[in-house]
Structures are given as structure tokens and as C-alpha cells.
């Protein structure tokens, strides 16, 4: 009987399936896979098509394909014939390679396409991992994305956009147990336009075996490491820069806010934060401005860095400086090692538990734990230490640096910004100035981080030039220091068991698993307009903009009683699906408003201490981090000097 003709070019998408003759292999070597993918790319030039997805297994192929200028038969036959010819040439064989006619059911609708793509993608995974690696290799000639690009579909996001899959790679209908692709690899692949190189597999030496490995050595990470070490854990602390302290040292931000509730009567923060403050006081490296809530402690960042060195060493934590965490090693739903890179090369730290205090969530994102980015990321700021501002103030009555820098009448003035400055304890005449903003920069993206660093420094120079060029005594302005890294306010957030909300913050909600107390106002630096918005626990709201009077209002009506502090729950530090990974610091799970308040350092410090304590408990009891009893965590924190309410 004559076979029905395949439909001609009709805009339809087909799921093409074909097998080896008698279920024999159609791909025997790496070269066979490579040649097939190359043939796909070549054929696209002659017989255009869109390739939405594909997978090559040793005995069969799946293509999700839409021919553009000819029938599906002509496209697929050309491909099969060219593969057969090459196969025989290379393997010295003859006869049928493929079984009879290929199957090509038509895709019915978007939902069908989505389910089909998920099915096709995880097909090799179901077969076995080895097969998966061979079916989806990265090579320098043609990667899968290369073929997609050649077919007119660029990158994962385009594919996702076409069918409504989210770009993190999780999708409805994906096989259970399949991991979402690692986010940064997705981004990189999209940016590299599909061009990749293959790295040799290698044996990585294990440089440390410990109980806990903390990634990121800001005060958050240091406090996590020290808290766990004091409870008996063997701890490694990995920091990409040459000293500890994060934004407080690398980025020169030197203010820690109030440790009292809004009544000013009740102390709500102590623990390692106050331990460090007391140590800095002994070195005259901190000024106390109580009752000024917004600058309770002004620190000398350089002294803080040295104090953190000492704290780490005294606790017996193993420090790794100039060491970047690059990749997790996973086994049985756990992270079992952190691959690091440093001057000695590529090494690994093996641990039973991990804390991601990297701010940007490098560990959680690369481990495939859920993360998200807010649609409006708070902009980063390059701070600087300037000298000579007091000379300018003396010579220009009413001089206001913020008004000068954003004055549109002055050439080179900055726009859409906000500026504050503080003294540097122990250095007369020096000011820490935070007045730049790089809008639209997501600093967890390497290229955007580079751009932000350069643009931030340009703005620092612009600030100096405005004062030098337009004010008497301006020549006295000296640029004394730049930060080692731009100050990053926000990038990724971990998605945790609880998302802290602005309402919970502003109504002072109490949590049974509270691990931190705070009062710092909701403070949002919008990415697209000057100034910032503050919301307070007493219902007040302010819009503060340089050069304009502060606009005051209320976010709610006055109440008989106002909350005097808010809390952060432990559940906001436990990533969903995590068994042995916690987060701390600005990576916590919070909505935009809650993040605007919780992100300040006195809060991050407490999160660090709590995460380290929780990790130590989970290690001692051999339980998952999500199984740590809140009562026990809070009792242990109190024993360690934290204030638990
Ligand atoms: C300009 C600016 C002004 C601010 N003003 C104030 C203020 O006045 N007072 C206040 O309390 N808060 C302020 N904040 C907020 C506060 O400083 C941050 O939210 C807080 O420091 C975040 O702490 P963190 O530990 O989560 O992250 P970070 O301080 O960013 O620390 C992350 C650490 O991890 C390291 N790291 C990152 N990736 C890796 C990796 N792959 N491997 C190894 N190490 C890694 C980094 O080098 C860094 O040391 C400000 C923030 C900015 C940007």
C-alpha cells in the first residue's frame, strides 16, 4: 500500500523519532554524535528549520523540529542519509543503519510542546548518566546551544520564552529527581552564543576535611564560622579577597546601626557584634553616636579587618584568603565538597555542612538550590575615602556635599542618586563618602560587575572634580582610598522555607524561631529614580532626595502602640530542598521591603552567628539543617551571648 505523503511546509512542529535497525547502535563513538550535530547545523543552511529541542541516544534520536521551507520528510531524510553515509565510511560497515520510516507526530499546542521538550531533555538522564554525558557533551565545534542558535533560537531564555518555561530550567512535567541546570552556566552559555570549550576531567586534591565550610568571609561569614568553631566544629572559611569583612571592609561601608529597640531603652542585639565593637573600642577604632540610631557605631574598616583576622584565628577556624569558591560537589541531595581556586590551583574542601555567606549566593545557585532575583535590584555603590572636605566646608558657608554632587546646574553632576558620608575613626580629616550609584547592575553577573566597578570609579572622580572645580578650597580634596570591591546591596536571594515580608517587619511580627532582632527602617534605593524611601515601625514614611526637602507622610495611620523592633526567623535561612546548606546575610529570603530593612550589618551579623550555631547543632546531632529545633537553637544562641527574645 502506498504510504500517505507527509504534509508539506505547514508551520507545524514535529516530534521526529527514529531508531537503529534492529535496535542497533546508531552512535558508537563520540565522533558519531559530533558529526550528527554538525550535519544538523550544515543542513540548516540548505533546508531551513527551527530546532526546538533534541536528544541523541546511542540507539535512537528525538528531534523537536519545525521545517521552514520544505517538508519534514526532506529535512529528516537528508539528515538520516548523511549520517548513514558517514557511519559506513567510518565504521567500514554496510546495510541499513536506521529502521524503516521515521515517526513524526505533530505537536498539538504549547502545553504539548512544553511536556515534550521536558520529556526529550530528560530522556538520556532516565537511561543513565553516562549516556547523558555523551548525549549532551560540550565541545568546541558544536554544542547543543550552537545548533539551537543556528536554528534561529538563541539560548535557553529564548527557548524558554517560546514555550513559557522559566529560565531557571525548572519546568512542569520534568522527571522527578532531575536537577535544574546550574544558573550561572545557563547565563554563560547564553552569552557565549553557544561556543564552548571542553575542559579535561581532573582529579582535584582535597585540601581540608572539616565539619563546616563557610563560603564568604564578611562579618556574616566570620561570625558563622566562629560560632560553629566555638561549639566544637572543625571549620573552613573561604573568602575571595585578601581580608575579611565584606562590604564593611572591602567596600569601606563603616556604619553599624542601633543595638537598641526604638524606645532606646531595651538592648536587642549583642553576641559577636558587641564582642567586636568592644574589641574595636580598645583600639580607638570605633565612634559611638548613641542615640543617633542611623549611625550608632562608626568603625575604622581597616582595624575591623585585622580584628576579624584575630577572631578567626582565636577560634581555630581554618582561613582561606584570596580563595574563590567555584563549584559544589553533590551526592545524595547534599553538598559534600566545595571546589575552590587559589594561587595553588584548583582544590577542594570536604565538609558535612555548608553556609553560603557569599552575598551573591554562589554556592546555593551552583548547587541547584532555588534562588531568585528581584525585578528591581537595589543599585551598587562605589564608596571612597576623601580628605579635605572640612577645608571646603569652612570656606563655603552652608556647603552640602550631596546638594553639590547632584546639582544639575554644575557640569558633570551625578543624577538619580543619594549621598551620605561619615568620619573615619582615628584619621582626622578623612571622610567615607557613599555617593555613587550604578543603576541596572546585577553584580552576580561577571560582566555587569566589571562594568559597575569602572562606572562606580568614574563617578567617584566626578564627585572629586565637582568639588575641586566649583568650590573655594576644592583643591584640598584628595582621593585617599578606593574600595577593593564595589558595594553590592543586592543580587540573588535564596528561596527558603519562609519569605520574610515587609508587613512582618513593619508590624514587628514575633517568630518562634526568631534568630535576629532589628530596628533599621525599610530603606529602598530604587534603581530608576533619585533618593530613597524610608518606612518606619511607627507608621512614618519619608522620601529623601538630595537638593529637595524631605517629603514626609505615613504608610499607615497612627496606632495606640507601635512595635519597637522586628525579627528574622531561622526559616528564612534554610533554602528549600536543602539538607546541609544554610544561607546568611543579604542572601536571606525576604521580599523587597523586608530586604530593605533586614540587609543591614547588625542584622546580617546575627544571621551569621545563628547559621553557624544551627550548623553546629545539626552536625552534633547528625540531622538536617531543617530539623534543628528552634528552641534548642535559640537556647544555644543565648548561651553564646546573643540576645534572644
Ligand atoms: C554602599 C552600601 C552602603 C551600605 N550602608 C550600610 C550601612 O551604613 N550600614 C549597614 O549596616 N549596612 C549597610 N549596607 C548594607 C550591608 O553592608 C550589606 O547588606 C551587608 O554587608 C551584606 O553582608 P553579606 O555578608 O551578606 O555580604 P557581603 O558583605 O557582600 O559579603 C560577601 C562576602 O563573600 C565573599 N564572596 C563572594 N563570592 C565569593 C566566592 N565565590 N568565593 C569566596 N568568597 C566569596 C565576598 O568577597 C565578601 O567578602 C550598605 C550596603 C552598600 C552596598
XYZ file of C-alpha atoms and ligand atoms in Angstrom:
698
model
C 0.000 0.000 0.000
C 1.252 3.424 -0.879
C 2.317 5.409 2.216
C 0.482 8.695 2.828
C 2.600 11.693 1.892
C 3.971 13.766 4.754
C 2.345 17.222 4.909
C 4.319 19.952 3.156
C 5.625 23.094 4.851
C 2.721 23.944 7.118
C 4.205 25.779 10.112
C 3.800 22.689 12.287
C 6.283 21.409 14.843
C 7.051 17.687 14.687
C 8.448 15.232 17.183
C 10.721 13.128 14.999
C 11.758 9.743 16.389
C 13.885 7.117 14.719
C 15.801 4.054 15.912
C 18.728 1.965 14.791
C 17.900 -1.000 12.592
C 17.062 -3.992 14.826
C 17.682 -1.658 17.788
C 21.358 -1.498 16.904
C 23.516 1.457 17.833
C 23.442 4.476 15.543
C 26.064 6.334 17.587
C 29.059 4.216 18.557
C 31.709 6.851 19.154
C 31.957 10.417 20.333
C 32.700 11.330 16.714
C 29.327 9.925 15.618
C 27.480 12.286 17.955
C 29.630 15.189 16.892
C 29.144 14.508 13.195
C 25.382 14.279 13.574
C 25.230 17.617 15.327
C 27.469 19.152 12.704
C 25.199 17.740 9.998
C 22.237 19.406 11.708
C 23.997 22.760 11.527
C 25.006 22.271 7.887
C 21.569 21.131 6.831
C 20.013 24.210 8.375
C 21.819 26.296 5.753
C 20.333 24.312 2.890
C 16.904 23.347 4.212
C 15.973 25.890 6.886
C 14.246 24.680 10.046
C 13.776 25.624 13.679
C 15.141 23.075 16.114
C 13.351 23.433 19.450
C 14.996 20.505 21.201
C 16.749 17.260 20.524
C 18.473 14.339 22.125
C 20.787 11.753 20.678
C 20.868 8.351 22.370
C 23.113 5.502 21.289
C 20.222 3.644 19.616
C 17.756 6.419 18.745
C 17.166 10.109 18.131
C 14.492 12.605 19.133
C 14.154 15.918 17.293
C 11.570 18.597 18.037
C 11.679 20.427 14.759
C 9.743 22.811 12.542
C 10.667 22.844 8.847
C 10.510 26.308 7.315
C 10.811 25.902 3.573
C 10.250 22.249 2.708
C 8.570 19.120 4.020
C 9.572 17.402 7.219
C 10.414 14.323 5.116
C 13.022 16.128 3.075
C 14.712 17.595 6.137
C 14.822 14.350 8.095
C 15.706 12.115 5.132
C 18.672 14.346 4.284
C 19.870 14.069 7.841
C 19.459 10.304 8.077
C 21.094 9.691 4.711
C 24.082 11.864 5.515
C 24.508 10.111 8.872
C 24.273 6.673 7.200
C 26.919 7.557 4.609
C 29.328 8.859 7.200
C 28.629 5.933 9.538
C 29.554 3.345 6.913
C 32.579 5.314 5.820
C 33.989 5.464 9.342
C 32.965 2.041 10.596
C 33.595 0.129 7.357
C 30.073 -1.285 7.510
C 27.143 -1.576 5.087
C 23.382 -2.130 5.060
C 20.623 -0.378 6.979
C 21.617 1.896 9.836
C 18.111 3.162 10.620
C 14.961 1.141 10.978
C 12.281 1.849 8.294
C 10.415 5.093 8.171
C 10.851 7.632 10.956
C 7.870 8.610 13.123
C 6.844 12.275 13.231
C 3.722 13.048 15.273
C 2.641 16.690 15.130
C 2.901 18.828 18.272
C -0.637 19.868 19.184
C -0.185 23.034 21.238
C 2.152 24.906 23.629
C 1.339 22.620 26.537
C 2.151 19.582 24.457
C 5.390 21.244 23.311
C 6.410 22.002 26.891
C 5.774 18.449 28.064
C 7.521 17.062 25.010
C 10.620 19.221 25.496
C 10.862 18.143 29.128
C 10.497 14.516 28.057
C 13.154 14.843 25.363
C 15.578 16.687 27.640
C 15.472 14.147 30.467
C 15.382 11.089 28.218
C 19.117 10.399 28.457
C 19.025 11.067 32.196
C 16.457 8.337 32.605
C 18.598 5.961 30.607
C 21.716 6.572 32.644
C 24.067 9.380 33.435
C 26.880 8.103 31.241
C 24.566 8.191 28.287
C 23.546 11.698 29.280
C 27.112 12.924 29.260
C 27.707 11.506 25.829
C 24.409 12.756 24.508
C 24.867 16.295 25.791
C 28.590 16.978 25.588
C 30.220 20.384 25.401
C 32.727 20.609 22.632
C 34.407 23.360 20.780
C 32.807 22.696 17.431
C 29.111 22.322 18.027
C 27.280 22.331 21.319
C 23.566 21.779 21.602
C 23.086 25.522 22.029
C 25.123 26.119 18.920
C 22.644 24.096 16.980
C 19.745 25.935 18.601
C 21.384 29.190 17.673
C 21.997 28.021 14.142
C 18.338 27.157 14.019
C 17.425 30.700 14.994
C 16.698 30.037 18.664
C 19.295 31.762 20.789
C 19.954 30.493 24.261
C 17.893 28.935 26.950
C 15.853 32.049 27.587
C 14.658 32.234 24.001
C 13.676 28.615 24.132
C 12.005 29.148 27.469
C 10.227 32.240 26.216
C 8.904 30.328 23.251
C 7.165 27.779 25.395
C 6.735 29.502 28.752
C 9.399 27.540 30.607
C 11.082 29.524 33.367
C 14.696 30.273 32.585
C 15.977 28.560 35.704
C 15.296 25.394 33.831
C 12.660 24.009 36.162
C 9.581 23.113 34.253
C 6.308 21.380 34.757
C 6.479 17.766 33.777
C 10.233 17.412 34.299
C 11.158 13.994 35.610
C 11.345 13.683 39.369
C 14.856 13.987 40.640
C 16.105 15.901 37.633
C 18.125 18.915 38.805
C 17.552 22.370 37.383
C 20.555 23.418 35.301
C 23.091 25.478 37.198
C 22.050 29.084 36.782
C 25.391 30.689 36.016
C 26.144 28.060 33.403
C 22.832 28.877 31.768
C 23.677 32.570 31.695
C 27.181 31.947 30.469
C 26.024 29.609 27.756
C 23.527 32.183 26.531
C 26.239 34.845 26.496
C 28.868 32.715 24.823
C 26.486 32.261 21.886
C 26.853 28.544 22.295
C 30.612 28.499 21.784
C 32.207 26.407 24.475
C 35.455 24.611 25.077
C 35.857 21.249 26.660
C 37.910 21.027 29.848
C 39.780 17.876 30.693
C 38.374 15.861 33.584
C 40.778 16.012 36.507
C 41.464 14.763 39.995
C 41.124 17.650 42.456
C 43.182 17.419 45.652
C 41.226 17.698 48.912
C 42.992 20.369 50.911
C 40.789 20.246 54.028
C 38.353 17.817 55.635
C 36.084 19.591 58.066
C 32.630 19.699 59.607
C 31.557 23.070 58.246
C 32.679 25.118 55.275
C 31.580 28.759 55.162
C 31.677 30.494 51.775
C 32.212 34.259 52.056
C 34.135 35.992 54.821
C 32.206 39.175 55.581
C 31.410 39.690 59.265
C 28.389 37.463 58.496
C 30.617 34.597 57.350
C 33.229 35.164 60.052
C 30.560 35.124 62.766
C 29.071 31.923 61.315
C 32.483 30.257 61.281
C 33.469 31.450 64.754
C 30.114 30.494 66.319
C 30.363 26.951 64.948
C 34.036 26.598 65.892
C 33.333 27.709 69.451
C 30.772 24.903 69.633
C 33.417 22.367 68.663
C 33.083 22.154 64.870
C 36.128 21.999 62.582
C 35.526 24.944 60.274
C 36.964 26.254 56.993
C 36.247 29.831 55.896
C 36.659 30.683 52.209
C 36.999 34.341 51.170
C 37.735 35.506 47.652
C 39.509 38.707 48.704
C 42.617 39.255 50.818
C 40.840 40.175 54.053
C 37.635 39.505 55.933
C 34.725 41.885 56.474
C 32.820 42.008 53.160
C 31.084 45.326 52.488
C 32.275 46.690 55.870
C 35.936 46.436 54.877
C 36.261 45.675 51.145
C 33.704 48.317 50.237
C 34.552 50.784 53.053
C 30.970 50.972 54.457
C 31.649 51.774 58.100
C 28.343 52.214 59.953
C 26.682 49.654 62.211
C 23.213 50.722 63.280
C 21.493 50.749 66.643
C 21.574 47.791 69.005
C 18.569 49.175 70.954
C 14.853 48.956 70.221
C 13.117 52.128 69.040
C 12.371 53.178 72.641
C 16.126 53.366 73.129
C 15.647 51.585 76.465
C 15.973 47.946 75.599
C 19.082 46.361 74.098
C 18.054 43.833 71.449
C 21.408 42.983 69.810
C 24.572 41.659 71.462
C 26.559 38.468 70.718
C 29.536 38.617 68.389
C 28.539 42.086 67.145
C 29.142 43.601 70.570
C 32.209 41.454 71.141
C 33.805 43.012 68.054
C 32.638 46.519 68.976
C 34.262 46.154 72.409
C 37.495 44.955 70.829
C 37.481 47.909 68.410
C 36.828 50.302 71.288
C 40.027 49.102 72.926
C 41.873 50.236 69.788
C 40.018 53.562 69.471
C 38.712 52.259 66.176
C 35.016 52.931 66.727
C 33.000 56.078 67.477
C 29.684 55.694 69.275
C 26.951 58.166 68.299
C 24.168 56.937 70.546
C 21.272 57.914 70.495
C 21.665 58.585 66.743
C 20.018 55.379 65.524
C 21.264 55.686 61.974
C 24.954 55.781 62.912
C 25.215 54.108 66.283
C 28.742 52.831 65.611
C 31.143 54.302 63.053
C 34.053 51.932 62.518
C 37.536 52.081 61.128
C 37.253 49.456 58.360
C 40.964 48.622 58.281
C 41.019 47.978 62.029
C 37.879 45.849 61.681
C 39.611 43.670 59.073
C 42.503 42.971 61.453
C 40.125 42.320 64.358
C 38.278 39.729 62.260
C 41.619 38.029 61.445
C 42.237 37.674 65.157
C 38.742 36.411 65.906
C 39.080 33.724 63.229
C 42.484 32.605 64.460
C 41.489 32.529 68.123
C 38.513 30.298 67.288
C 40.744 27.860 65.392
C 38.915 28.401 62.093
C 40.980 27.490 59.032
C 41.059 30.609 56.838
C 41.365 30.557 53.051
C 42.038 34.076 51.735
C 42.368 35.033 48.070
C 40.353 31.879 47.523
C 37.254 31.726 45.388
C 34.593 29.083 45.769
C 33.847 27.890 42.241
C 31.774 24.750 42.336
C 29.934 22.423 44.695
C 30.235 18.650 44.552
C 26.887 16.976 45.192
C 25.960 13.497 46.378
C 22.629 12.192 47.674
C 20.939 15.620 47.758
C 23.789 17.066 49.788
C 26.736 19.279 49.062
C 29.757 17.194 50.037
C 32.630 19.404 48.890
C 33.395 22.930 47.750
C 35.801 23.245 44.850
C 37.966 26.319 45.359
C 40.556 28.118 43.261
C 43.510 29.961 44.688
C 47.163 30.646 43.993
C 47.906 26.938 44.356
C 45.369 25.969 41.714
C 42.101 24.120 41.961
C 41.474 22.328 45.252
C 38.550 21.037 47.290
C 37.282 21.429 50.839
C 35.240 18.470 52.004
C 32.651 19.178 54.704
C 29.449 17.813 56.195
C 27.680 21.147 56.267
C 27.938 24.443 54.324
C 26.917 28.053 54.850
C 26.585 30.383 51.888
C 27.537 33.857 53.126
C 28.780 34.994 49.722
C 26.041 37.611 49.422
C 25.544 36.630 45.789
C 24.518 33.046 46.543
C 27.303 31.461 44.523
C 27.013 28.192 46.436
C 23.226 27.850 46.520
C 22.820 28.826 42.862
C 25.520 26.458 41.655
C 24.192 23.657 43.846
C 20.851 23.989 42.052
C 19.029 25.195 45.166
C 16.275 27.681 44.326
C 17.232 31.351 44.016
C 15.582 34.422 42.518
C 16.398 37.985 41.627
C 14.051 40.845 42.350
C 12.815 42.571 39.213
C 14.245 45.797 40.675
C 17.675 45.204 42.166
C 18.961 47.903 44.530
C 21.925 49.564 42.797
C 25.539 49.055 43.910
C 27.636 51.983 45.138
C 31.365 52.667 44.975
C 32.416 54.367 48.188
C 35.679 56.259 48.641
C 37.770 57.849 51.358
C 38.167 61.565 50.648
C 40.330 64.052 52.528
C 39.920 67.813 52.707
C 36.119 68.112 52.858
C 36.357 70.106 56.109
C 38.523 72.698 54.310
C 35.807 73.146 51.680
C 33.093 73.326 54.353
C 34.980 76.070 56.176
C 35.404 78.176 53.042
C 31.860 77.727 51.650
C 29.100 78.672 54.066
C 26.341 76.048 54.110
C 28.330 73.677 51.895
C 26.456 70.420 51.424
C 28.278 67.699 49.510
C 25.105 65.857 48.441
C 23.497 69.033 47.087
C 26.683 69.898 45.220
C 27.126 66.488 43.635
C 23.535 66.281 42.346
C 23.174 69.966 41.413
C 22.032 69.837 37.756
C 23.487 73.302 37.174
C 27.032 72.058 37.727
C 28.703 70.379 34.746
C 29.434 66.707 35.436
C 26.803 66.498 38.205
C 25.577 63.000 39.019
C 21.925 62.089 38.553
C 19.416 59.736 40.179
C 21.464 59.280 43.307
C 21.850 59.693 47.011
C 24.910 60.599 49.075
C 25.941 60.213 52.677
C 29.278 60.392 54.406
C 30.835 59.534 57.738
C 34.068 60.186 59.569
C 36.817 57.557 59.670
C 37.738 56.949 63.328
C 41.410 57.601 64.013
C 42.012 59.510 60.747
C 41.286 63.226 61.196
C 40.090 64.942 58.017
C 39.140 61.694 56.262
C 35.545 61.011 55.206
C 33.967 57.843 53.919
C 31.740 59.060 51.067
C 28.971 56.887 49.598
C 27.573 58.923 46.724
C 27.667 56.883 43.527
C 25.072 54.539 42.070
C 25.344 52.194 39.133
C 21.794 51.628 38.003
C 20.708 48.362 36.467
C 23.805 46.412 37.525
C 23.357 42.865 38.793
C 26.748 42.207 40.351
C 26.266 38.435 40.474
C 26.848 38.639 36.709
C 30.584 38.865 35.968
C 30.323 41.269 33.039
C 27.919 43.586 34.824
C 30.198 43.575 37.871
C 33.141 44.676 35.727
C 31.079 47.448 34.164
C 29.818 48.555 37.577
C 33.334 48.739 39.050
C 34.537 51.007 36.242
C 31.424 53.188 36.203
C 31.455 53.498 40.013
C 35.042 54.731 39.985
C 34.215 57.197 37.196
C 31.513 58.642 39.435
C 33.944 58.902 42.375
C 36.218 61.012 40.200
C 33.222 63.099 39.115
C 32.431 63.823 42.788
C 36.010 64.989 43.380
C 36.021 67.118 40.225
C 32.744 68.850 41.091
C 34.090 69.954 44.464
C 37.530 70.817 43.111
C 36.163 72.754 40.162
C 33.313 74.731 41.731
C 34.057 75.437 45.391
C 36.617 77.557 47.162
C 39.264 75.347 48.750
C 38.309 72.495 46.407
C 41.974 71.893 45.617
C 42.282 70.420 49.122
C 40.151 67.430 48.122
C 42.249 64.283 47.972
C 41.140 60.815 46.930
C 42.750 58.737 49.680
C 41.328 55.268 49.029
C 39.072 53.311 46.724
C 37.279 50.146 47.802
C 38.658 46.727 46.905
C 35.177 45.949 45.573
C 32.098 47.999 44.702
C 29.497 47.906 47.488
C 26.822 45.439 46.422
C 23.425 45.950 48.000
C 21.503 43.166 46.328
C 21.782 40.379 43.780
C 20.357 36.893 44.288
C 18.079 35.787 47.102
C 17.856 32.214 48.267
C 14.330 30.811 48.225
C 13.880 29.493 51.725
C 11.262 27.866 53.915
C 9.940 31.327 54.789
C 9.949 34.579 52.820
C 10.165 37.437 55.289
C 7.688 40.151 54.282
C 7.621 43.910 54.670
C 4.370 43.567 56.625
C 6.023 41.175 59.079
C 8.880 43.635 59.518
C 6.750 46.754 59.919
C 4.260 45.119 62.282
C 7.079 43.659 64.376
C 5.862 40.076 63.992
C 7.306 37.671 66.571
C 8.560 34.295 65.320
C 9.003 31.153 67.442
C 12.250 30.527 65.538
C 13.486 34.149 65.697
C 17.276 34.348 65.471
C 17.786 38.092 64.956
C 16.207 41.330 66.168
C 16.371 44.642 64.348
C 15.050 48.161 64.088
C 16.678 49.508 60.949
C 13.971 51.107 58.816
C 12.792 49.805 55.475
C 15.275 51.584 53.187
C 14.904 51.187 49.454
C 17.307 52.642 46.910
C 15.200 52.486 43.781
C 17.055 51.550 40.626
C 15.248 54.102 38.468
C 14.866 57.324 40.449
C 16.924 59.571 42.724
C 16.843 59.491 46.509
C 15.351 56.764 48.631
C 12.308 55.810 50.641
C 12.299 55.072 54.364
C 9.437 53.363 56.203
C 9.446 53.201 59.981
C 7.914 50.950 62.625
C 5.797 53.875 63.915
C 3.986 54.249 60.581
C 6.022 57.196 59.260
C 7.352 57.318 55.705
C 9.927 59.650 54.144
C 11.158 60.270 50.638
C 14.665 61.702 50.870
C 16.194 63.239 47.768
C 19.355 65.348 47.527
C 18.634 69.020 46.862
C 14.929 68.694 47.720
C 13.059 68.983 51.016
C 12.330 65.596 52.574
C 8.740 64.533 51.799
C 7.112 63.167 54.942
C 3.994 61.041 55.115
C 2.672 57.836 56.618
C 2.462 54.306 55.312
C -0.269 53.625 57.914
C -2.479 55.557 60.315
C -1.143 56.222 63.846
C -1.818 53.345 66.278
C -2.157 53.196 70.070
C 1.034 51.188 70.279
C 3.863 50.722 67.794
C 6.207 47.757 67.589
C 9.681 48.635 68.839
C 11.642 46.033 66.857
C 11.209 43.261 64.299
C 12.606 39.756 63.973
C 14.199 37.459 61.389
C 13.183 33.770 61.571
C 15.582 30.837 61.123
C 13.283 29.520 58.358
C 14.393 32.443 56.146
C 17.938 30.994 56.181
C 17.055 27.418 55.147
C 16.916 27.064 51.350
C 14.021 24.949 50.143
C 15.187 21.412 49.470
C 18.434 21.892 51.373
C 19.668 19.184 53.711
C 23.038 20.578 54.762
C 23.252 24.117 53.344
C 22.224 27.327 55.120
C 22.414 30.922 53.956
C 23.145 34.070 55.961
C 23.396 37.799 55.329
C 21.825 39.623 52.412
C 21.105 36.301 50.749
C 18.216 35.690 53.164
C 14.752 35.136 51.741
C 12.879 38.424 52.058
C 10.549 40.438 49.854
C 11.645 43.846 48.601
C 10.545 45.859 51.629
C 11.703 43.339 54.220
C 15.047 43.085 52.466
C 15.371 46.880 52.577
C 15.382 46.630 56.387
C 16.949 43.256 57.169
C 20.016 43.705 54.939
C 21.983 45.968 57.292
C 25.059 44.634 59.015
C 23.875 44.374 62.609
C 21.142 42.077 61.255
C 23.446 40.125 58.920
C 25.874 39.628 61.814
C 23.156 37.949 63.878
C 22.130 35.776 60.927
C 25.745 34.653 60.583
C 26.060 33.769 64.245
C 22.735 31.904 64.121
C 23.583 29.973 60.951
C 26.916 28.851 62.448
C 25.186 27.800 65.652
C 22.462 25.896 63.781
C 25.085 24.166 61.646
C 26.968 23.070 64.772
C 23.769 21.630 66.285
C 22.863 19.776 63.096
C 26.384 18.329 62.903
C 26.421 17.243 66.525
C 23.037 15.526 66.220
C 23.524 14.180 62.701
C 20.314 15.842 61.483
C 19.428 18.025 58.510
C 19.632 21.795 58.964
C 15.846 21.997 58.635
C 15.430 19.601 61.561
C 17.241 21.762 64.112
C 14.737 22.529 66.892
C 14.174 26.310 67.134
C 14.068 26.172 70.961
C 17.459 24.482 71.080
C 18.920 26.901 68.543
C 17.683 29.901 70.499
C 18.910 28.487 73.831
C 22.352 27.827 72.365
C 22.463 31.331 70.883
C 21.596 32.819 74.268
C 24.366 30.727 75.878
C 26.737 32.244 73.307
C 25.851 35.792 74.372
C 23.206 36.620 71.763
C 20.019 38.374 72.845
C 17.101 36.043 72.174
C 13.581 37.443 72.502
C 27.009 51.205 49.504
C 26.370 50.467 50.619
C 26.091 51.125 51.782
C 25.548 50.438 52.841
N 25.365 51.087 54.014
C 25.146 50.356 55.120
C 25.281 50.929 56.397
O 25.557 52.114 56.528
N 25.109 50.128 57.471
C 24.779 48.806 57.352
O 24.659 48.117 58.351
N 24.610 48.247 56.145
C 24.823 48.976 55.035
N 24.740 48.388 53.807
C 24.240 47.007 53.680
C 25.235 45.981 54.169
O 26.528 46.463 54.094
C 25.156 44.669 53.384
O 23.827 44.303 53.160
C 25.823 43.559 54.173
O 27.153 43.907 54.416
C 25.738 42.264 53.440
O 26.547 41.331 54.094
P 26.813 39.899 53.473
O 27.704 39.222 54.428
O 25.547 39.229 53.147
O 27.515 40.168 52.072
P 28.886 40.888 51.719
O 29.238 41.912 52.716
O 28.738 41.299 50.309
O 29.978 39.742 51.847
C 30.087 38.665 50.976
C 31.496 38.121 51.091
O 31.593 36.925 50.333
C 32.758 36.971 49.525
N 32.493 36.148 48.338
C 31.572 36.372 47.378
N 31.602 35.388 46.465
C 32.562 34.529 46.864
C 33.063 33.304 46.326
N 32.581 32.779 45.200
N 34.063 32.673 46.976
C 34.572 33.197 48.132
N 34.132 34.350 48.676
C 33.131 34.997 48.055
C 32.942 38.444 49.225
O 34.266 38.748 48.857
C 32.532 39.073 50.551
O 33.597 39.161 51.453
C 25.243 49.066 52.715
C 25.499 48.399 51.527
C 26.069 49.090 50.490
C 26.398 48.351 49.243
